[in-house]
Coordinates of C-alpha atoms in Angstrom, one line a residue:
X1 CA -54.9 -2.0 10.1
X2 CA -57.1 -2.7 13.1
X3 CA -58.9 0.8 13.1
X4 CA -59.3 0.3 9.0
X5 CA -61.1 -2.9 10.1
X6 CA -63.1 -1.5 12.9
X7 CA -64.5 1.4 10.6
X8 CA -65.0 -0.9 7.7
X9 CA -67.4 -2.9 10.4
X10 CA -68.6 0.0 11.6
X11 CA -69.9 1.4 8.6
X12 CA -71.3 -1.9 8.1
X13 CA -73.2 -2.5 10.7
X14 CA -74.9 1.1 10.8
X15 CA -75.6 1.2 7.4
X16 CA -76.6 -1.8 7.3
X17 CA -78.8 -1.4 10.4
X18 CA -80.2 2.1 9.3
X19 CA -80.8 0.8 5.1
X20 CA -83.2 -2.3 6.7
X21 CA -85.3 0.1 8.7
X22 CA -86.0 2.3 6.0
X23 CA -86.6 -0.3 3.1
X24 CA -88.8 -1.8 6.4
X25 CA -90.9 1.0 5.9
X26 CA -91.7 0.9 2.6
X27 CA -92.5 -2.9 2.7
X28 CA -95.1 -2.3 5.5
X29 CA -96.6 0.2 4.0
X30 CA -96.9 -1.7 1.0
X31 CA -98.3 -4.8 2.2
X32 CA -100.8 -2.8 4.4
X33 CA -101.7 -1.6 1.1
X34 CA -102.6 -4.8 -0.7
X35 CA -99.2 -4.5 -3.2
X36 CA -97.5 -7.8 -3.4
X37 CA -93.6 -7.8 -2.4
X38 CA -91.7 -9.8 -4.5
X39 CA -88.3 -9.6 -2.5
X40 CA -86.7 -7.8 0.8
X41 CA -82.9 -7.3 0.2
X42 CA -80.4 -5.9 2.6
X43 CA -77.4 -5.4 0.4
X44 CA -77.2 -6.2 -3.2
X45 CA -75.5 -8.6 -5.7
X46 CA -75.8 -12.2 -5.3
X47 CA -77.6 -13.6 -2.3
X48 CA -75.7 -15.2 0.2
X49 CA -79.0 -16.6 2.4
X50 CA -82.6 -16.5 1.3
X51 CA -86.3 -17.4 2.2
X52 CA -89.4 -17.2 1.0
X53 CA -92.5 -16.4 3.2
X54 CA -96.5 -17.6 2.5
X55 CA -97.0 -14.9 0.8
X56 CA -94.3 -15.5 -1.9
X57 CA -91.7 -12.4 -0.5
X58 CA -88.2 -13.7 -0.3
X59 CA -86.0 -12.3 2.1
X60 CA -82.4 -11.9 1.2
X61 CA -79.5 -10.8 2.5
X62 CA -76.8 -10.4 -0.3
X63 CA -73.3 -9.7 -0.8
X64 CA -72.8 -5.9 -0.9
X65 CA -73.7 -4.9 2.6
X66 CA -73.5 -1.4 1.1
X67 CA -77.9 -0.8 0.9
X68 CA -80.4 -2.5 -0.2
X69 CA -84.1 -2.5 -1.8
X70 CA -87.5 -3.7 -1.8
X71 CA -89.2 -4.8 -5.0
X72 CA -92.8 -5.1 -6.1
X73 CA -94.8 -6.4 -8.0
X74 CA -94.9 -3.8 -10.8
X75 CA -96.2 -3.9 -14.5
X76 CA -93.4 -1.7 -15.7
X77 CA -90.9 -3.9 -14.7
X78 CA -92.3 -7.5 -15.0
X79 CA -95.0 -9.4 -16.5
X80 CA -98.5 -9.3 -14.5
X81 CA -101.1 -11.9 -14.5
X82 CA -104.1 -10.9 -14.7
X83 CA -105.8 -12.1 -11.4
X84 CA -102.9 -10.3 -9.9
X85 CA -103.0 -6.8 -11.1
X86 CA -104.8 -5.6 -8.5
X87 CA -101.8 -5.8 -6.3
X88 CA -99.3 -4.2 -8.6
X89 CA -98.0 -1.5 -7.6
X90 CA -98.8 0.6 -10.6
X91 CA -102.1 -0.1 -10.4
X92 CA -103.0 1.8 -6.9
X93 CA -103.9 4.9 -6.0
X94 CA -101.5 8.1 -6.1
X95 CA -101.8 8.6 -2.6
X96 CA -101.3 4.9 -1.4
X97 CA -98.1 5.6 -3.9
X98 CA -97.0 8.3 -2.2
X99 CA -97.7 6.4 1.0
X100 CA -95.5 3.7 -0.1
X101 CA -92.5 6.0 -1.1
X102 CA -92.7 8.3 1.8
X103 CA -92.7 5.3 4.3
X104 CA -89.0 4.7 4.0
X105 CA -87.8 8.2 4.8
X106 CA -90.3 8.3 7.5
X107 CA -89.1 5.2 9.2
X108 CA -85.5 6.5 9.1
X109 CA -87.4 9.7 11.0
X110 CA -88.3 7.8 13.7
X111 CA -85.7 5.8 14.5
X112 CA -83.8 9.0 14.6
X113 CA -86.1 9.7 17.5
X114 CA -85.7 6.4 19.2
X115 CA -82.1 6.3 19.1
X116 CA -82.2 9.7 20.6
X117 CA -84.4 8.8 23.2
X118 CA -82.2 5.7 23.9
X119 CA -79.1 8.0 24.2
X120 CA -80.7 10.9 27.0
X121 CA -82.2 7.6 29.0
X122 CA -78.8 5.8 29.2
X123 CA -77.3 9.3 29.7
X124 CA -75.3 11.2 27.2
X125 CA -71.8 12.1 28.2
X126 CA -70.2 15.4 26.8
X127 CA -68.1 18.1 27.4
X128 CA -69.6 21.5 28.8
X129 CA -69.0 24.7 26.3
X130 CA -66.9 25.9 29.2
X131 CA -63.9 28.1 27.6
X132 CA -60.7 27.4 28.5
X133 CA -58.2 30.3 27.2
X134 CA -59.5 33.6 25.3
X135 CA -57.6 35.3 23.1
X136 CA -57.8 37.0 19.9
X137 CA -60.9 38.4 19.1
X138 CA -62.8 35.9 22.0
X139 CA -60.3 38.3 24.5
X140 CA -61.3 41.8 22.9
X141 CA -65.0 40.5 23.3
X142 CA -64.5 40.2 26.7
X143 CA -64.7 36.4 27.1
X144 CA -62.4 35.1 29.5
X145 CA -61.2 31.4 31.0
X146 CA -64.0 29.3 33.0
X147 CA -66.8 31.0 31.5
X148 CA -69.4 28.9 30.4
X149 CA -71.3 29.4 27.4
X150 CA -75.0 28.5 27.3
X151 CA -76.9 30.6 24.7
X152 CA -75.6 31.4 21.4
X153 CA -78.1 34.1 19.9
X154 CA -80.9 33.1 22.2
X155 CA -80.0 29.5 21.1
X156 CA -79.7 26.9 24.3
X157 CA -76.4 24.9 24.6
X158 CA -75.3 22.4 26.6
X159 CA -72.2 21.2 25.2
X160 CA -69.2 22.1 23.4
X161 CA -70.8 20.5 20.3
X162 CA -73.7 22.5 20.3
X163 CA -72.4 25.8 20.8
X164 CA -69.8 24.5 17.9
X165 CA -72.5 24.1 15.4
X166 CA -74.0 27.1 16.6
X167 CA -70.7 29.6 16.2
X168 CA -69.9 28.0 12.9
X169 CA -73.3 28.6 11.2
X170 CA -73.1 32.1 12.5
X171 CA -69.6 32.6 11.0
X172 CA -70.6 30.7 7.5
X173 CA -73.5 33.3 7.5
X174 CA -71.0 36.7 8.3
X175 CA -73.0 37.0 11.2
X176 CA -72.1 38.7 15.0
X177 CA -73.8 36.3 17.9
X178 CA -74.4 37.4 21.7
X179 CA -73.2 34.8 23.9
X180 CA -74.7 34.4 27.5
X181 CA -72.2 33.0 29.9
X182 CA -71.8 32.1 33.4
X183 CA -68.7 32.7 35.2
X184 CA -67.1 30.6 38.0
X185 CA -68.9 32.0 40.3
X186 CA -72.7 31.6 38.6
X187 CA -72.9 34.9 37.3
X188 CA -74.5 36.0 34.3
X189 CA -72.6 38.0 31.2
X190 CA -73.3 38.9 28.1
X191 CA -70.7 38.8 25.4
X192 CA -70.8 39.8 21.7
X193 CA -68.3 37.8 19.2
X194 CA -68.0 39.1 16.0
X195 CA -67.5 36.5 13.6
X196 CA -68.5 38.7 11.0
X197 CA -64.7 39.7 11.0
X198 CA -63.3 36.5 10.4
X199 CA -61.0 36.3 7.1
X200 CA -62.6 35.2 3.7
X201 CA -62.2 31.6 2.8
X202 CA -61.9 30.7 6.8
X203 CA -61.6 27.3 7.5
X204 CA -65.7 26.1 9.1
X205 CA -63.7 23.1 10.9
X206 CA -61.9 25.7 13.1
X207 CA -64.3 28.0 13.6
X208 CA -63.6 28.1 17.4
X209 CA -60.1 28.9 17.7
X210 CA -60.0 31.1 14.9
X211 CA -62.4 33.5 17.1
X212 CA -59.8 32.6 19.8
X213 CA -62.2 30.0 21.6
X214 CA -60.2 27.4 23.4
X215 CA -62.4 25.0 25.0
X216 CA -61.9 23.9 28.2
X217 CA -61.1 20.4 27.6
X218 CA -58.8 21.0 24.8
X219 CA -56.0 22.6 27.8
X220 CA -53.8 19.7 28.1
X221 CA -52.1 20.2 31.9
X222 CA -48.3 21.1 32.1
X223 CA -48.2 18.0 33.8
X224 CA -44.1 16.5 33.4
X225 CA -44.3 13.3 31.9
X226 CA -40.6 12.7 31.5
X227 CA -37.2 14.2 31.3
X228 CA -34.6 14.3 29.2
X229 CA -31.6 12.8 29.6
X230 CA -28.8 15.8 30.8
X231 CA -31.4 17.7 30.9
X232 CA -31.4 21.7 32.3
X233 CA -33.9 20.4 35.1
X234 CA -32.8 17.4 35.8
X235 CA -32.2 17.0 40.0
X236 CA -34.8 19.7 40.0
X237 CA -38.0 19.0 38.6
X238 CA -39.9 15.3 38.3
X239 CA -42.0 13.2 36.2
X240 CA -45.7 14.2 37.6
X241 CA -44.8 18.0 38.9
X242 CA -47.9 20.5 37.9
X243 CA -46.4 23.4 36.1
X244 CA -48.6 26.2 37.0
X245 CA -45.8 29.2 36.4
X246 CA -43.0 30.1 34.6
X247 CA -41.2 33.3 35.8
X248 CA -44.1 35.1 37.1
X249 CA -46.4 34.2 33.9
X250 CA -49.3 32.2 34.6
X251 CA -49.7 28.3 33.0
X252 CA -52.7 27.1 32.7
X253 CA -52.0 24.0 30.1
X254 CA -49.0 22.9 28.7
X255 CA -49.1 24.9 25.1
X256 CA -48.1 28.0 27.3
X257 CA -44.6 26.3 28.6
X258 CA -42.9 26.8 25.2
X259 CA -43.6 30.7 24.6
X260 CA -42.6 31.3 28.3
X261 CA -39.6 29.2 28.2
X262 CA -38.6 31.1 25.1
X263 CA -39.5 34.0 26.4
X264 CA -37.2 33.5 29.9
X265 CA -34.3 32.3 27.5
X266 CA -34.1 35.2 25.6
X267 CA -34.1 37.4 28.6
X268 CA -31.1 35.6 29.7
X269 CA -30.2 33.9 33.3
X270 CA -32.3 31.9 35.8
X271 CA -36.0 32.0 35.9
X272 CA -38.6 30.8 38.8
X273 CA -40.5 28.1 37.7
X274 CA -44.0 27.5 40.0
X275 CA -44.7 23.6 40.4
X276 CA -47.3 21.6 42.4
X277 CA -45.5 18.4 43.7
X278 CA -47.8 15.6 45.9
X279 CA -49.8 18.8 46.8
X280 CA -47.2 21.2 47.9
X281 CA -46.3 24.5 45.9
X282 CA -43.1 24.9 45.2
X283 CA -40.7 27.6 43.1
X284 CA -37.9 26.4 41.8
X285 CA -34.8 27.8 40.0
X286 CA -34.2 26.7 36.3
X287 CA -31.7 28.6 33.6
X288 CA -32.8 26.9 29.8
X289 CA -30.2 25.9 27.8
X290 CA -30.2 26.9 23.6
X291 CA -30.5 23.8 21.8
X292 CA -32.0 22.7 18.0
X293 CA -35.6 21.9 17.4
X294 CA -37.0 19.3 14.5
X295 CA -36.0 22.0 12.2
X296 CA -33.0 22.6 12.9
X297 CA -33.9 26.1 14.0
X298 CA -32.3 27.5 17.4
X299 CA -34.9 27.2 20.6
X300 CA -34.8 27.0 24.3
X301 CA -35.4 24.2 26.2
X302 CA -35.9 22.7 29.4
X303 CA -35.3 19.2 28.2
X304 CA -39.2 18.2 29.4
X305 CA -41.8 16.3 28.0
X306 CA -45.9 16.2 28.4
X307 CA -48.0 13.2 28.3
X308 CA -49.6 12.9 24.6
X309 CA -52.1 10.6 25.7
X310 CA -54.2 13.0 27.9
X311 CA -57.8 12.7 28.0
X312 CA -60.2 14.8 30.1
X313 CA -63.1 13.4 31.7
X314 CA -66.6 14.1 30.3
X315 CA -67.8 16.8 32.8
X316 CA -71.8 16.9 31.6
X317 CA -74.2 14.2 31.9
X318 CA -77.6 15.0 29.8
X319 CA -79.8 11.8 31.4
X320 CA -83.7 12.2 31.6
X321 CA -86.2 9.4 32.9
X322 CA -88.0 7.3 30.2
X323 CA -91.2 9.8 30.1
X324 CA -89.6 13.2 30.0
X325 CA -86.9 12.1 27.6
X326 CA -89.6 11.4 25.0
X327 CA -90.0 15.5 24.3
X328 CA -86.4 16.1 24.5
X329 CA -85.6 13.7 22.0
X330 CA -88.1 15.0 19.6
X331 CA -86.7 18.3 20.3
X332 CA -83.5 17.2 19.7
X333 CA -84.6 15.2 16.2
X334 CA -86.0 19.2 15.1
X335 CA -82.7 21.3 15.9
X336 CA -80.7 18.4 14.4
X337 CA -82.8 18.3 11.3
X338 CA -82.7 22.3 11.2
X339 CA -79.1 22.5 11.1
X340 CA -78.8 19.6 8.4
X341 CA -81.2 21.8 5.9
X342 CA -79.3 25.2 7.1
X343 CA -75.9 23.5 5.9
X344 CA -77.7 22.1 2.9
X345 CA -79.0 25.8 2.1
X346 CA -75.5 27.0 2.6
X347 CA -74.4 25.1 0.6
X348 CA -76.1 25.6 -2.4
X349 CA -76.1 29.3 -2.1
X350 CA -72.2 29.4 -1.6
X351 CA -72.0 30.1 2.0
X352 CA -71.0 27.1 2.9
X353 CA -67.7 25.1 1.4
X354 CA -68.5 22.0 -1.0
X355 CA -65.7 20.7 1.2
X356 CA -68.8 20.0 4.1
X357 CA -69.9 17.3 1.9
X358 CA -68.9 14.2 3.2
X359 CA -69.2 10.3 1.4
X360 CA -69.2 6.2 2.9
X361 CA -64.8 7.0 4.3
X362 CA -65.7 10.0 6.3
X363 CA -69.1 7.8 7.4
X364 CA -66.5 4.9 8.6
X365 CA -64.0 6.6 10.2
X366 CA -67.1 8.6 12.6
X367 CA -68.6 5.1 13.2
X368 CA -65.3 4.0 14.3
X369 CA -64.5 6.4 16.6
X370 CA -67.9 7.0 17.9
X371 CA -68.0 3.4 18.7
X372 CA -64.9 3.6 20.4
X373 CA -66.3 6.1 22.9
X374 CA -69.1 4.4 24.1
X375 CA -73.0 3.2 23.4
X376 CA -74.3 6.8 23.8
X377 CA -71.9 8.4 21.4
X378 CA -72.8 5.5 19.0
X379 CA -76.4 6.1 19.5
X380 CA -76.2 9.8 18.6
X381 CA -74.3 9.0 15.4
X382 CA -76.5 6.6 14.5
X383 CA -79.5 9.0 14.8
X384 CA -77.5 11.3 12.8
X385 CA -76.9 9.0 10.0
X386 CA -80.5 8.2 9.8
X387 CA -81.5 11.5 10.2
X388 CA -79.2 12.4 7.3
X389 CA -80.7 9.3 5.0
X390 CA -84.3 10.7 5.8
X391 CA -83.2 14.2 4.4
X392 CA -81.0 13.0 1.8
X393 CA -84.0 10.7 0.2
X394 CA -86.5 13.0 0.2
X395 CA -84.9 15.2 -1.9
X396 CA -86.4 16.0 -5.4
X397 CA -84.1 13.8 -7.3
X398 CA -85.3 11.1 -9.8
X399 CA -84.0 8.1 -8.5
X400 CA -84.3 9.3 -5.0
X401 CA -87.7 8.6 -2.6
X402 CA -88.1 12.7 -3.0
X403 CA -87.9 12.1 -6.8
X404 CA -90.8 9.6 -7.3
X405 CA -92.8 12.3 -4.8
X406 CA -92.2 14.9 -7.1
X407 CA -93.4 12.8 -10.1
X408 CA -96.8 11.8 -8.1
X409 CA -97.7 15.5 -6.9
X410 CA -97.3 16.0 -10.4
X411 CA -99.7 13.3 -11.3
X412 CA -102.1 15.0 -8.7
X413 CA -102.0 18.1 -10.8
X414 CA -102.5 17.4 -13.9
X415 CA -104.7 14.5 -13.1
X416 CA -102.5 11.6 -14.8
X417 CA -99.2 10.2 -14.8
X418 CA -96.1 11.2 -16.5
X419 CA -95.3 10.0 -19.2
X420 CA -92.6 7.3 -19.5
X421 CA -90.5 9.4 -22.0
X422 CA -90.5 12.3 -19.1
X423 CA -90.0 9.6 -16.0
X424 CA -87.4 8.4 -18.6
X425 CA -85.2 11.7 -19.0
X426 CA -86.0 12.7 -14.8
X427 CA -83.8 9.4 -14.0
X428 CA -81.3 10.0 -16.8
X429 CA -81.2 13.7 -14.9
X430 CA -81.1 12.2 -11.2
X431 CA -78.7 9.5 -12.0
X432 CA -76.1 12.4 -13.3
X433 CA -77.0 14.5 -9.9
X434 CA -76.0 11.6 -8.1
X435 CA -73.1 10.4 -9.4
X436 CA -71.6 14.2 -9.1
X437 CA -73.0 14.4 -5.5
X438 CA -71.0 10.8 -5.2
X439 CA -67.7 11.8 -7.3
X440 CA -67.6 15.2 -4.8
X441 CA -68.1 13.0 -1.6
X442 CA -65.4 10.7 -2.5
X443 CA -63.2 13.8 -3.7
X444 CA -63.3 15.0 -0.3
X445 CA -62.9 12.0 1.6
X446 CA -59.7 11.1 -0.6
X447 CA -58.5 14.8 0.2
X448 CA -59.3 14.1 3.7
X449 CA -56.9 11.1 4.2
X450 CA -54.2 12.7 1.9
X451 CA -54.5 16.0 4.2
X452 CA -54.5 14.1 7.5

């Protein structure tokens, strides 16, 4: 219940946050335009706190916290005096139209570019794209554990998340990337990963560890957490030892305990088992006993448990002063917006599951959890999400921001307006585009939860 809450407020409060700056924009622009704004709304439905300002705008917050809209003064839609019609919308220019619609968009642009900046000033924390365990087709590439990945195709990344985005565009497109990485020791390698052999109908959330990526942070230590009780190694190992071998194979988290320990039982006997205690290595002698896992199925076991609640620290700070961070997060706003249109274009062209799609659950439960981590985590979802609503309304849907720019390039064409008949049947058209584009992002966020 009380992370159901926090996502609900979450989503709230960014898209409330993120709706006000962009219908900002297009009141601005407006009144810097002469058009008279009849009403500023963040949410819809009935308002739950109002003003009016001297220049008759009333300023409401309503509701539905779920959007919201500025209206004008507009022929088409109410009745005009006529001392007033020179501040109707309908009655200016294309271009100050155009002006007008593209403002919103725009406005969620740069606040993408703020909250970026915001982020690399307070210092984003992350984790490197440092590789924990190869195997798999990372191992037959040559990749192997401690190297750090910093270039994917010529491509600069820093963290894990990057070099994610990277590899799984790369594998959506059936394409092979060179990898430059740097070993423990600061040297240079170059590594080719064929993704281009991963199996048909792959899953893009696990595009990592099907190449046989683990990252670095992912390796939970075999640190003993607790024992159980009769247990084959009780008397002889502790809560807190380091496993760091079991006989003779090398551990280096705790997902390689179980394999080993199978491994050692069906061999028969006693095994070694290497341990770090209070900073002292020591081997000790355990023999597994055969025992019945949550299946019912026959396994061998030590009668240990691992801590479940393990979580690395961040081990990459990206932090620039207030000046240079102003380049880096425009940078940043460009290779974010780059791989939002790639996925779009995949997509559309098949490459790409419909499953990528994502609607307002999927939006709560990131807010959540973002928020959760901390203010710069927050930030950079934030800039996403704005980023994402800039993209989203500029695309050439009646209905949409994009859709009325369509509509007025036309009008700059032919040298008039639409006719309403056309405008007419473009937002009958949009309004079915969107609701699909809706019904799938719900689909998915339904299948989400049930597949959880």
């Amino acid at each position: 219940m009380t992370e159901f809450l926090g996502s609900v407020w979450w989503m709230i409060v960014s898209l409330g946050l993120l709706v006000t700056i962009h219908e900002f924009g297009h009141y601005w622009v407006a009144r810097r335009c002469g058009i008279k704004v009849l009403r500023f709304s963040v949410g819809f439905g009935k308002p739950l706190w109002s003003r009016r300002d001297r220049h008759g705008t009333e300023f409401a917050i309503a509701a539905i916290p779920l959007g919201g809209y500025v209206k004008m003064l507009d022929e088409r839609e109410v009745e005009v005096h006529p001392h007033e019609r020179g501040q109707a919308f309908n009655h200016k220019t294309v271009w100050q139209r155009i002006a007008v619609v593209a403002a919103g968009p725009l406005a969620n642009l740069l606040l993408c570019m703020l909250l970026l900046w915001a982020m690399f000033v307070i210092g984003k924390q992350d984790y490197s794209a440092t590789v924990g365990r190869a195997t798999g087709m990372a191992q037959a590439a040559g990749l192997q554990g401690g190297e750090r990945i910093v270039s994917v195709d010529g491509r600069s990344v820093a963290t894990v998340g990057e070099a994610s985005m990277a590899l799984t565009a790369a594998a959506m497109d059936r394409h092979d990337v060179t990898l430059q990485v740097v070993d423990a020791q600061e040297r240079q390698h170059q590594r080719v990963l064929p993704l281009s052999q991963l199996p048909a109908g792959f899953d893009e959330r696990r595009v990592a560890p099907l190449a046989g990526i683990n990252w670095q942070f992912w390796l939970q230590p075999a640190l003993v957490d607790r024992l159980v009780d009769d247990s084959a190694v009780r008397g002889v190992l502790q809560p807190g030892d380091l496993i760091v071998a079991v006989d003779g194979e090398r551990i280096d988290a705790a997902d390689q305990v179980y394999p080993a320990v199978q491994a050692l039982g069906k061999r028969g006997g006693p095994g070694m088992i290497d341990l770090l205690r209070g900073g002292e290595r020591l081997a000790l002698e355990v023999t597994p006993r055969q025992g019945l896992d949550g299946n019912r199925q026959p396994v061998w076991q030590l009668g240990i448990g691992f801590s479940e609640s393990h979580a690395p620290a961040y081990d990459t700070v990206l932090k620039y002063g207030a000046f240079a961070a102003v380049p880096v997060a425009i940078g940043e706003t460009g290779r974010m917006a780059a791989d939002s249109l790639g996925m779009m274009r995949r997509i559309v062209t098949g490459s790409a599951s419909l499953q990528n799609v994502s609607g307002p659950v999927t939006i709560a439960r990131v807010a959540n959890v973002s928020a959760q981590r901390g203010l710069d985590w927050f930030l950079q979802f934030l800039a996403l999400l704005s980023l994402s609503l800039c993209i989203i309304n500029l695309l050439p849907i009646p209905v949409l921001d994009g859709g009325h720019l369509l509509y007025y390039l036309i009008e700059l064409v032919k040298g008039s307006p639409l006719s309403e008949r056309a405008m007419a049947a473009g937002q009958f058209v949009g309004l079915a585009l969107l609701a699909g584009l809706m019904g799938l992002a719900f689909y998915n966020d339904i299948l989400g939860l049930v597949t959880r």
